[in-house]
Coordinates of C-alpha atoms and ligand atoms in Angstrom, one line a residue:
X24 CA 77.7 222.0 12.0
X25 CA 74.6 223.1 10.2
X26 CA 74.9 225.8 7.5
X27 CA 73.3 228.9 8.9
X28 CA 71.1 230.9 6.5
X29 CA 69.4 234.3 6.9
X30 CA 66.1 234.4 5.1
X31 CA 64.8 238.0 4.7
X32 CA 61.0 238.1 4.3
X33 CA 60.9 234.5 5.7
X34 CA 57.4 235.0 7.2
X35 CA 55.9 235.8 3.8
X36 CA 54.3 233.5 1.3
X37 CA 57.3 232.1 -0.6
X38 CA 59.7 232.8 2.3
X39 CA 57.8 230.7 4.8
X40 CA 57.6 227.7 2.4
X41 CA 61.4 228.0 1.8
X42 CA 62.0 228.1 5.5
X43 CA 60.3 224.8 5.8
X44 CA 62.2 223.3 3.0
X45 CA 65.5 224.5 4.5
X46 CA 64.7 223.1 7.9
X47 CA 63.7 219.8 6.4
X48 CA 67.1 219.7 4.6
X49 CA 68.9 220.4 7.9
X50 CA 69.8 224.0 7.5
X51 CA 69.6 226.4 10.5
X52 CA 67.4 229.4 9.6
X53 CA 67.3 232.9 10.9
X54 CA 64.4 235.0 9.6
X55 CA 64.5 238.8 9.2
X56 CA 61.1 240.2 8.6
X57 CA 59.4 243.5 9.4
X58 CA 56.0 241.7 9.4
X59 CA 54.6 244.5 7.1
X60 CA 52.7 241.9 5.0
X61 CA 53.0 238.8 7.1
X62 CA 52.3 237.5 10.6
X63 CA 54.4 236.1 13.4
X64 CA 51.9 233.2 13.8
X65 CA 53.5 231.6 10.8
X66 CA 56.4 230.6 13.1
X67 CA 54.2 228.4 15.3
X68 CA 52.9 226.7 12.1
X69 CA 56.4 226.1 10.8
X70 CA 57.1 224.5 14.2
X71 CA 54.1 222.3 13.9
X72 CA 55.2 221.1 10.5
X73 CA 59.0 220.8 11.1
X74 CA 59.4 220.6 14.8
X75 CA 61.6 223.7 14.7
X76 CA 60.6 227.3 15.5
X77 CA 63.0 229.5 13.6
X78 CA 64.4 232.6 15.1
X79 CA 62.8 235.8 14.0
X80 CA 64.5 239.3 13.9
X81 CA 61.7 241.8 13.5
X82 CA 63.7 244.3 11.6
X83 CA 63.0 246.8 8.8
X84 CA 65.9 246.4 6.4
X85 CA 65.3 249.8 4.9
X86 CA 67.0 251.1 8.0
X87 CA 70.7 250.6 7.4
X88 CA 71.6 250.8 11.1
X89 CA 69.2 248.0 12.0
X90 CA 70.2 246.0 8.9
X91 CA 73.9 246.1 9.9
X92 CA 73.1 245.3 13.6
X93 CA 71.2 242.2 12.5
X94 CA 74.3 240.9 10.8
X95 CA 76.7 242.1 13.6
X96 CA 74.9 240.2 16.3
X97 CA 74.2 237.0 14.3
X98 CA 77.5 235.5 13.4
X99 CA 78.7 232.7 11.2
X100 CA 76.1 233.2 8.5
X101 CA 76.8 231.0 5.4
X102 CA 74.3 232.6 3.0
X103 CA 71.4 235.0 2.6
X104 CA 68.2 234.4 0.7
X105 CA 66.6 237.7 0.1
X106 CA 62.8 237.7 -0.3
X107 CA 61.9 240.9 1.7
X108 CA 60.0 243.2 -0.7
X109 CA 56.6 244.7 -1.3
X110 CA 54.9 242.9 -4.1
X111 CA 51.5 244.4 -5.0
X112 CA 51.7 245.5 -8.7
X113 CA 48.8 248.0 -8.6
X114 CA 49.9 249.5 -5.3
X115 CA 53.3 250.0 -6.8
X116 CA 51.8 252.0 -9.6
X117 CA 50.1 254.3 -7.0
X118 CA 53.1 254.5 -4.7
X119 CA 56.2 254.1 -6.8
X120 CA 58.6 255.8 -4.4
X121 CA 57.5 253.6 -1.5
X122 CA 58.3 250.5 -3.7
X123 CA 61.7 251.9 -4.9
X124 CA 62.6 252.9 -1.3
X125 CA 61.5 249.7 0.3
X126 CA 62.6 247.1 -2.2
X127 CA 65.9 248.7 -3.3
X128 CA 67.1 250.1 0.1
X129 CA 66.5 246.8 1.8
X130 CA 68.5 245.1 -0.9
X131 CA 71.4 247.5 -0.8
X132 CA 71.5 247.5 3.0
X133 CA 71.5 243.7 3.0
X134 CA 74.4 243.5 0.5
X135 CA 76.3 246.2 2.4
X136 CA 76.0 244.3 5.7
X137 CA 77.0 241.1 3.9
X138 CA 80.1 242.8 2.6
X139 CA 81.0 244.2 6.0
X140 CA 80.7 240.8 7.7
X141 CA 82.2 238.9 4.8
X142 CA 79.2 236.8 3.8
X143 CA 79.6 235.8 0.2
X144 CA 76.6 233.7 -0.8
X145 CA 73.4 235.4 -1.9
X146 CA 70.2 234.2 -3.5
X147 CA 67.7 236.7 -4.8
X148 CA 64.0 236.3 -5.3
X149 CA 63.3 237.6 -8.8
X150 CA 60.4 237.4 -11.2
X151 CA 59.5 236.7 -14.8
X152 CA 58.2 240.2 -14.9
X153 CA 61.7 241.2 -15.9
X154 CA 61.0 239.7 -19.4
X155 CA 58.3 242.3 -20.1
X156 CA 56.3 241.1 -23.1
X157 CA 58.7 238.5 -24.5
X158 CA 59.3 238.2 -28.3
X159 CA 59.9 234.5 -28.2
X160 CA 58.4 231.7 -26.1
X161 CA 59.1 229.6 -24.1
X162 CA 61.2 232.2 -22.3
X163 CA 64.9 231.3 -21.8
X164 CA 67.2 233.1 -19.3
X165 CA 69.0 234.4 -22.3
X166 CA 65.9 236.2 -23.6
X167 CA 66.5 240.0 -23.3
X168 CA 64.9 241.7 -20.3
X169 CA 62.6 244.7 -20.9
X170 CA 61.5 247.5 -18.7
X171 CA 58.7 245.9 -16.7
X172 CA 55.2 247.5 -16.7
X173 CA 55.0 248.3 -13.1
X174 CA 57.4 249.9 -10.5
X175 CA 57.2 246.6 -8.6
X176 CA 58.5 244.8 -11.6
X177 CA 61.1 247.5 -12.2
X178 CA 62.4 247.0 -8.7
X179 CA 63.1 243.3 -9.6
X180 CA 64.9 244.3 -12.8
X181 CA 66.9 247.1 -11.1
X182 CA 67.7 244.7 -8.2
X183 CA 69.3 242.2 -10.6
X184 CA 71.3 245.0 -12.2
X185 CA 72.5 246.1 -8.7
X186 CA 73.5 242.6 -7.8
X187 CA 75.3 242.2 -11.2
X188 CA 77.4 245.4 -10.4
X189 CA 78.2 244.2 -6.9
X190 CA 79.4 240.7 -8.0
X191 CA 81.6 242.4 -10.6
X192 CA 83.2 244.6 -8.0
X193 CA 83.5 241.8 -5.4
X194 CA 84.7 238.5 -7.1
X195 CA 84.2 236.7 -3.8
X196 CA 80.5 237.2 -3.9
X197 CA 78.4 234.5 -5.5
X198 CA 74.8 235.2 -6.4
X199 CA 71.9 233.3 -7.9
X200 CA 68.8 235.1 -9.1
X201 CA 65.7 232.9 -9.3
X202 CA 63.0 234.2 -11.7
X203 CA 59.7 232.9 -10.6
X204 CA 56.8 232.6 -13.0
X205 CA 53.4 232.5 -11.3
X206 CA 53.7 230.9 -7.8
X207 CA 50.4 229.5 -6.4
X208 CA 49.5 226.6 -4.2
X209 CA 50.2 226.1 -0.5
X210 CA 52.0 223.7 1.9
X211 CA 50.4 220.2 1.8
X212 CA 49.6 220.4 5.5
X213 CA 47.1 223.2 4.7
X214 CA 48.6 225.2 7.5
X215 CA 50.7 227.7 5.5
X216 CA 49.7 229.6 2.4
X217 CA 49.3 232.9 0.7
X218 CA 47.7 235.6 2.8
X219 CA 47.2 238.7 0.7
X220 CA 46.7 242.0 2.5
X221 CA 43.2 243.3 1.5
X222 CA 41.9 242.6 -2.0
X223 CA 44.1 240.1 -3.8
X224 CA 45.8 241.2 -7.0
X225 CA 46.6 237.7 -8.1
X226 CA 44.4 235.2 -9.8
X227 CA 44.5 232.2 -7.4
X228 CA 43.8 234.0 -4.1
X229 CA 41.0 235.9 -5.8
X230 CA 39.5 232.6 -7.0
X231 CA 39.7 230.9 -3.6
X232 CA 38.4 233.9 -1.8
X233 CA 35.5 234.1 -4.2
X234 CA 34.7 230.4 -3.8
X235 CA 34.8 230.7 0.0
X236 CA 32.4 233.6 -0.2
X237 CA 34.7 236.4 0.8
X238 CA 34.4 238.1 -2.6
X239 CA 31.3 238.4 -4.8
X240 CA 32.8 237.4 -8.1
X241 CA 36.0 237.0 -10.0
X242 CA 36.6 239.5 -12.8
X243 CA 38.4 237.9 -15.7
X244 CA 40.5 240.7 -17.2
X245 CA 39.8 240.4 -20.9
X246 CA 39.1 237.6 -23.4
X247 CA 40.4 239.2 -26.5
X248 CA 44.0 238.3 -26.3
X249 CA 45.7 236.3 -29.1
X250 CA 45.5 233.0 -27.2
X251 CA 43.4 229.8 -27.6
X252 CA 40.4 231.1 -25.6
X253 CA 41.3 234.8 -25.6
X254 CA 42.5 234.9 -21.9
X255 CA 46.1 235.3 -21.0
X256 CA 48.4 232.3 -20.5
X257 CA 50.7 232.0 -17.5
X258 CA 53.1 229.4 -16.2
X259 CA 51.8 228.5 -12.7
X260 CA 54.2 226.9 -10.3
X261 CA 53.6 225.2 -7.0
X262 CA 55.2 227.2 -4.1
X263 CA 56.5 224.0 -2.5
X264 CA 58.4 223.2 -5.8
X265 CA 59.7 226.7 -5.8
X266 CA 60.9 226.3 -2.2
X267 CA 62.9 223.2 -3.1
X268 CA 64.6 225.1 -5.9
X269 CA 66.1 227.4 -3.2
X270 CA 67.6 224.4 -1.4
X271 CA 69.2 223.3 -4.7
X272 CA 70.4 226.9 -5.4
X273 CA 72.1 226.9 -2.0
X274 CA 73.7 223.5 -2.8
X275 CA 75.0 224.9 -6.1
X276 CA 76.5 228.0 -4.4
X277 CA 78.2 225.9 -1.7
X278 CA 79.5 223.4 -4.3
X279 CA 81.6 226.3 -5.6
X280 CA 80.7 225.3 -9.2
X281 CA 79.7 228.2 -11.3
X282 CA 79.5 229.6 -14.8
X283 CA 79.2 233.2 -13.6
X284 CA 79.3 235.0 -10.3
X285 CA 75.6 235.9 -10.9
X286 CA 73.7 233.0 -12.3
X287 CA 70.0 233.3 -13.3
X288 CA 67.4 230.5 -13.4
X289 CA 63.8 230.5 -14.5
X290 CA 61.4 228.6 -12.2
X291 CA 58.2 227.5 -13.7
X292 CA 56.7 224.2 -15.0
X293 CA 57.2 225.1 -18.7
X294 CA 53.4 224.6 -19.2
X295 CA 51.1 227.5 -19.9
X296 CA 47.4 227.7 -18.8
X297 CA 44.8 230.3 -19.7
X298 CA 42.7 232.1 -17.0
X299 CA 39.7 230.2 -18.2
X300 CA 41.5 226.9 -18.0
X301 CA 42.5 227.6 -14.4
X302 CA 38.9 228.5 -13.5
X303 CA 37.7 225.3 -15.2
X304 CA 40.4 223.2 -13.4
X305 CA 39.5 224.9 -10.1
X306 CA 35.8 223.9 -10.5
X307 CA 36.7 220.4 -11.4
X308 CA 39.2 219.8 -8.6
X309 CA 37.2 221.5 -5.8
X310 CA 33.7 220.8 -7.0
X311 CA 33.0 224.5 -6.2
X312 CA 31.0 226.6 -8.6
X313 CA 32.9 229.9 -9.3
X314 CA 31.1 233.1 -9.9
X315 CA 33.0 235.0 -12.6
X316 CA 32.5 237.6 -15.3
X317 CA 34.6 238.7 -18.2
X318 CA 35.5 242.4 -18.0
X319 CA 38.0 244.8 -19.5
X320 CA 41.7 244.1 -19.8
X321 CA 43.9 245.1 -16.9
X322 CA 46.7 247.5 -17.7
X323 CA 50.1 245.9 -18.1
X324 CA 49.0 242.2 -18.7
X325 CA 50.8 240.5 -21.5
X326 CA 49.2 237.7 -23.5
X327 CA 51.6 234.8 -22.9
X328 CA 54.3 234.0 -20.4
X329 CA 55.8 230.6 -19.9
X330 CA 59.2 229.4 -19.2
X331 CA 61.9 227.2 -20.6
X332 CA 63.1 225.5 -17.5
X333 CA 66.0 223.4 -19.0
X334 CA 68.7 225.5 -17.3
X335 CA 67.3 224.9 -13.8
X336 CA 66.9 221.2 -14.7
X337 CA 70.4 220.8 -16.2
X338 CA 72.4 222.8 -13.7
X339 CA 70.4 222.7 -10.4
X340 CA 68.8 219.3 -11.0
X341 CA 65.5 220.9 -10.3
X342 CA 62.1 220.2 -12.0
X343 CA 58.6 221.0 -10.8
X344 CA 57.0 217.8 -9.4
X345 CA 53.4 219.1 -8.9
X346 CA 50.9 220.0 -11.6
X347 CA 48.0 222.4 -11.8
X348 CA 45.6 220.1 -9.9
X349 CA 47.9 219.9 -6.9
X350 CA 48.4 223.6 -6.9
X351 CA 44.7 224.2 -6.9
X352 CA 43.8 221.6 -4.3
X353 CA 46.5 222.8 -2.0
X354 CA 45.4 226.5 -2.5
X355 CA 41.9 225.5 -1.7
X356 CA 42.8 223.4 1.3
X357 CA 44.7 226.4 2.7
X358 CA 41.8 228.8 2.1
X359 CA 39.4 226.4 3.9
X360 CA 41.8 226.0 6.8
X361 CA 42.3 229.7 7.2
X362 CA 38.6 230.4 6.9
X363 CA 37.8 227.8 9.6
X364 CA 40.5 229.0 11.8
X365 CA 39.3 232.6 11.7
X366 CA 35.8 231.5 12.5
X367 CA 36.9 229.6 15.6
Ligands
UDP3 N1 43.6 237.8 -13.5 C1 42.2 237.9 -13.7 N2 41.5 238.4 -12.6 C2 42.0 238.6 -11.4 C3 43.4 238.5 -11.2 C4 44.2 238.0 -12.3 O1 41.7 237.7 -14.8 O2 41.3 239.0 -10.5 C5 44.4 237.3 -14.7 C6 45.4 238.3 -15.1 O3 44.8 239.2 -16.1 C7 46.5 237.4 -15.7 C8 46.4 236.1 -14.9 O4 45.1 236.2 -14.3 O5 46.2 237.1 -17.0 C9 47.5 236.0 -13.8 O6 47.5 237.2 -13.1 P1 48.2 237.4 -11.7 O7 48.0 238.7 -11.2 O8 47.9 236.2 -10.8 O9 49.8 237.2 -12.1 P2 50.7 238.1 -13.1 O10 51.0 237.1 -14.3 O11 49.9 239.3 -13.5 O12 51.9 238.3 -12.3

């Protein structure tokens, strides 16, 4: 029998790519998603890519009654991968309570339902934002965490602390927290990718939307950082590589090997690129001229963030396979596909 996995937020950007990876590795997937920042159409595209249309429970996990029901009526779940969360940094600064309520209540309700129905394997979608402005680079999992700059980031840090308390109280529960650096790129088919609501916060969707003509110009937030060209450095990671890491994390959990009940892994390439390097690479790979302007710094940006990924490599057997050019060409392919599809 196939292992049956619940993926919360499985219609979203990283969730949908992970659903594809799991189906391709012969897992059965049930998605829980409230579709607040995603679209049901993704299920048809997953079917086109994998031949399987996963089951969707359109449920808001903030509601503890609905969360419990989802687990009550879907039996024999082997593990839960929890993506469901709001993720827009600037919106979280404007609406902190909405972020704390949504991201933390959904997490707590999911863990409570898992406890009630004796589901003991949990993977959490975390972020490098928990490192704040790191004192040493590349960042290891053993680096101290700091209070993140945004309520969004703080929900990730608080979520890890909640999970840590829960695994201490319940020795049967095994959890893995995956700290993503900067996920970009899209599925190689061009049919699935990032679909930001409104004006994008993140660099790559802003670049592709500018190049396709949806935005006037890209603002580069500051060029006076202590980096080689003055713009901040990030560790960009292909979303398909990231999705594969979830499969390996599940295998690790099912193998029963562990160092701790909550294990933490960085997921990045280990390579840092500046904003200007990304822009240059984009222009080279896509042959598109990008309209951009250097402006003021954005609040909360740190100069440099890049990962040491030895732990994921040694323990999960994971390493990113795709480089910046693949990430860019797949992001661009997705933007063009989506643009054409909307026109037709
Ligand atoms: N950035 C930018 N213009 C934008 C969006 C992002 O210059 O419109 C820069 C941002 O200042 C940061 C980098 O791109 O240095 C990556 O930002 P993103 O929001 O994608 O990810 P973050 O690292 O902040 O999570």
